[in-house]
């Protein structure tokens, strides 16, 4: 029998109840892996905005603010072996 194969990284994108966009990346291997992505917001189900505030959320609930990006949502990093990364993109609303 041949062993089955799966991709090393798994990901997903979803709309949160507050109108933000959640992105998760899961590394199923033992080794750290680099990744990068760029999302065009109008292709995803989130509140339309000219800019998005990005935050990195950990499984323990820690939050790291990454700043504001205009016109797109782009991120690159490394994910440790058997770990995940969760990114939240929140529309910047003008008051």
PDB file of C-alpha atoms in Angstrom:
ATOM      1  CA  UNK A   1       0.000   0.000   0.000  1.00  0.00           C
ATOM      2  CA  UNK A   2       1.098   3.517  -0.729  1.00  0.00           C
ATOM      3  CA  UNK A   3       1.034   6.034   2.130  1.00  0.00           C
ATOM      4  CA  UNK A   4      -1.493   8.812   1.805  1.00  0.00           C
ATOM      5  CA  UNK A   5      -0.296  12.386   1.324  1.00  0.00           C
ATOM      6  CA  UNK A   6      -1.714  15.669   2.589  1.00  0.00           C
ATOM      7  CA  UNK A   7      -0.547  19.262   2.108  1.00  0.00           C
ATOM      8  CA  UNK A   8       1.820  20.532   4.808  1.00  0.00           C
ATOM      9  CA  UNK A   9      -0.188  23.728   5.302  1.00  0.00           C
ATOM     10  CA  UNK A  10      -3.948  23.992   5.588  1.00  0.00           C
ATOM     11  CA  UNK A  11      -5.817  27.280   5.597  1.00  0.00           C
ATOM     12  CA  UNK A  12      -9.239  28.812   5.663  1.00  0.00           C
ATOM     13  CA  UNK A  13     -10.935  32.188   5.455  1.00  0.00           C
ATOM     14  CA  UNK A  14     -14.240  33.097   7.109  1.00  0.00           C
ATOM     15  CA  UNK A  15     -16.396  36.059   8.066  1.00  0.00           C
ATOM     16  CA  UNK A  16     -16.773  36.721  11.791  1.00  0.00           C
ATOM     17  CA  UNK A  17     -20.010  37.994  13.350  1.00  0.00           C
ATOM     18  CA  UNK A  18     -18.489  41.483  13.790  1.00  0.00           C
ATOM     19  CA  UNK A  19     -17.871  41.835  10.031  1.00  0.00           C
ATOM     20  CA  UNK A  20     -14.151  41.115  10.192  1.00  0.00           C
ATOM     21  CA  UNK A  21     -12.323  38.434   8.251  1.00  0.00           C
ATOM     22  CA  UNK A  22     -10.555  35.542   9.954  1.00  0.00           C
ATOM     23  CA  UNK A  23      -7.689  33.662   8.315  1.00  0.00           C
ATOM     24  CA  UNK A  24      -6.100  30.563   9.792  1.00  0.00           C
ATOM     25  CA  UNK A  25      -2.995  28.650   8.730  1.00  0.00           C
ATOM     26  CA  UNK A  26      -2.244  25.199  10.196  1.00  0.00           C
ATOM     27  CA  UNK A  27       1.089  23.417   9.840  1.00  0.00           C
ATOM     28  CA  UNK A  28       0.667  19.635  10.073  1.00  0.00           C
ATOM     29  CA  UNK A  29       4.379  18.881   9.804  1.00  0.00           C
ATOM     30  CA  UNK A  30       7.057  18.796  12.488  1.00  0.00           C
ATOM     31  CA  UNK A  31       9.142  21.543  10.871  1.00  0.00           C
ATOM     32  CA  UNK A  32       8.479  25.302  10.792  1.00  0.00           C
ATOM     33  CA  UNK A  33       7.247  26.513   7.396  1.00  0.00           C
ATOM     34  CA  UNK A  34       7.144  29.944   5.757  1.00  0.00           C
ATOM     35  CA  UNK A  35       3.990  31.170   4.080  1.00  0.00           C
ATOM     36  CA  UNK A  36       2.560  34.335   2.593  1.00  0.00           C
ATOM     37  CA  UNK A  37      -0.735  35.474   1.139  1.00  0.00           C
ATOM     38  CA  UNK A  38      -2.497  38.513  -0.276  1.00  0.00           C
ATOM     39  CA  UNK A  39      -6.279  38.790  -0.254  1.00  0.00           C
ATOM     40  CA  UNK A  40      -8.325  41.281  -2.233  1.00  0.00           C
ATOM     41  CA  UNK A  41     -11.129  42.201   0.206  1.00  0.00           C
ATOM     42  CA  UNK A  42     -13.887  42.552  -2.406  1.00  0.00           C
ATOM     43  CA  UNK A  43     -13.570  38.818  -3.132  1.00  0.00           C
ATOM     44  CA  UNK A  44     -14.442  37.884   0.473  1.00  0.00           C
ATOM     45  CA  UNK A  45     -17.540  38.273   2.641  1.00  0.00           C
ATOM     46  CA  UNK A  46     -16.475  41.112   4.906  1.00  0.00           C
ATOM     47  CA  UNK A  47     -17.537  44.670   5.513  1.00  0.00           C
ATOM     48  CA  UNK A  48     -16.149  46.853   2.724  1.00  0.00           C
ATOM     49  CA  UNK A  49     -13.561  49.409   3.787  1.00  0.00           C
ATOM     50  CA  UNK A  50     -10.637  51.332   2.323  1.00  0.00           C
ATOM     51  CA  UNK A  51      -8.347  49.985   5.061  1.00  0.00           C
ATOM     52  CA  UNK A  52      -8.144  46.992   7.408  1.00  0.00           C
ATOM     53  CA  UNK A  53      -6.572  46.692  10.857  1.00  0.00           C
ATOM     54  CA  UNK A  54      -4.644  43.418  11.183  1.00  0.00           C
ATOM     55  CA  UNK A  55      -4.082  41.501  14.392  1.00  0.00           C
ATOM     56  CA  UNK A  56      -2.419  38.177  15.091  1.00  0.00           C
ATOM     57  CA  UNK A  57      -4.320  36.087  17.656  1.00  0.00           C
ATOM     58  CA  UNK A  58      -2.828  33.160  19.544  1.00  0.00           C
ATOM     59  CA  UNK A  59      -4.605  30.044  20.761  1.00  0.00           C
ATOM     60  CA  UNK A  60      -4.128  31.333  24.317  1.00  0.00           C
ATOM     61  CA  UNK A  61      -5.961  34.570  23.491  1.00  0.00           C
ATOM     62  CA  UNK A  62      -2.953  36.873  23.179  1.00  0.00           C
ATOM     63  CA  UNK A  63      -3.309  39.591  20.557  1.00  0.00           C
ATOM     64  CA  UNK A  64      -0.536  41.328  18.596  1.00  0.00           C
ATOM     65  CA  UNK A  65      -1.545  44.378  16.564  1.00  0.00           C
ATOM     66  CA  UNK A  66       0.103  44.430  13.125  1.00  0.00           C
ATOM     67  CA  UNK A  67      -1.086  47.832  11.887  1.00  0.00           C
ATOM     68  CA  UNK A  68      -3.369  48.997   9.090  1.00  0.00           C
ATOM     69  CA  UNK A  69      -3.229  48.012   5.421  1.00  0.00           C
ATOM     70  CA  UNK A  70      -4.999  49.870   2.650  1.00  0.00           C
ATOM     71  CA  UNK A  71      -6.745  48.166  -0.252  1.00  0.00           C
ATOM     72  CA  UNK A  72      -5.618  44.607   0.475  1.00  0.00           C
ATOM     73  CA  UNK A  73      -4.872  42.146   3.243  1.00  0.00           C
ATOM     74  CA  UNK A  74      -1.345  40.748   2.972  1.00  0.00           C
ATOM     75  CA  UNK A  75       0.735  38.813   5.453  1.00  0.00           C
ATOM     76  CA  UNK A  76       3.792  36.581   5.458  1.00  0.00           C
ATOM     77  CA  UNK A  77       5.379  34.781   8.353  1.00  0.00           C
ATOM     78  CA  UNK A  78       6.457  31.387   9.616  1.00  0.00           C
ATOM     79  CA  UNK A  79       4.307  28.866  11.435  1.00  0.00           C
ATOM     80  CA  UNK A  80       5.956  26.411  13.824  1.00  0.00           C
ATOM     81  CA  UNK A  81       5.592  22.662  13.415  1.00  0.00           C
ATOM     82  CA  UNK A  82       2.232  21.301  14.620  1.00  0.00           C
ATOM     83  CA  UNK A  83       1.020  24.845  15.252  1.00  0.00           C
ATOM     84  CA  UNK A  84      -1.425  27.379  13.835  1.00  0.00           C
ATOM     85  CA  UNK A  85      -1.640  31.083  13.137  1.00  0.00           C
ATOM     86  CA  UNK A  86      -4.851  33.096  13.238  1.00  0.00           C
ATOM     87  CA  UNK A  87      -5.061  36.519  11.628  1.00  0.00           C
ATOM     88  CA  UNK A  88      -7.993  38.917  12.052  1.00  0.00           C
ATOM     89  CA  UNK A  89      -8.644  41.698   9.529  1.00  0.00           C
ATOM     90  CA  UNK A  90     -11.084  44.303  10.844  1.00  0.00           C
ATOM     91  CA  UNK A  91     -12.493  47.032   8.607  1.00  0.00           C
ATOM     92  CA  UNK A  92     -11.401  50.511   9.698  1.00  0.00           C
ATOM     93  CA  UNK A  93     -14.530  52.565  10.146  1.00  0.00           C
ATOM     94  CA  UNK A  94     -14.471  56.319   9.898  1.00  0.00           C
ATOM     95  CA  UNK A  95     -16.219  58.145  12.713  1.00  0.00           C
TER      96      UNK A  95
END
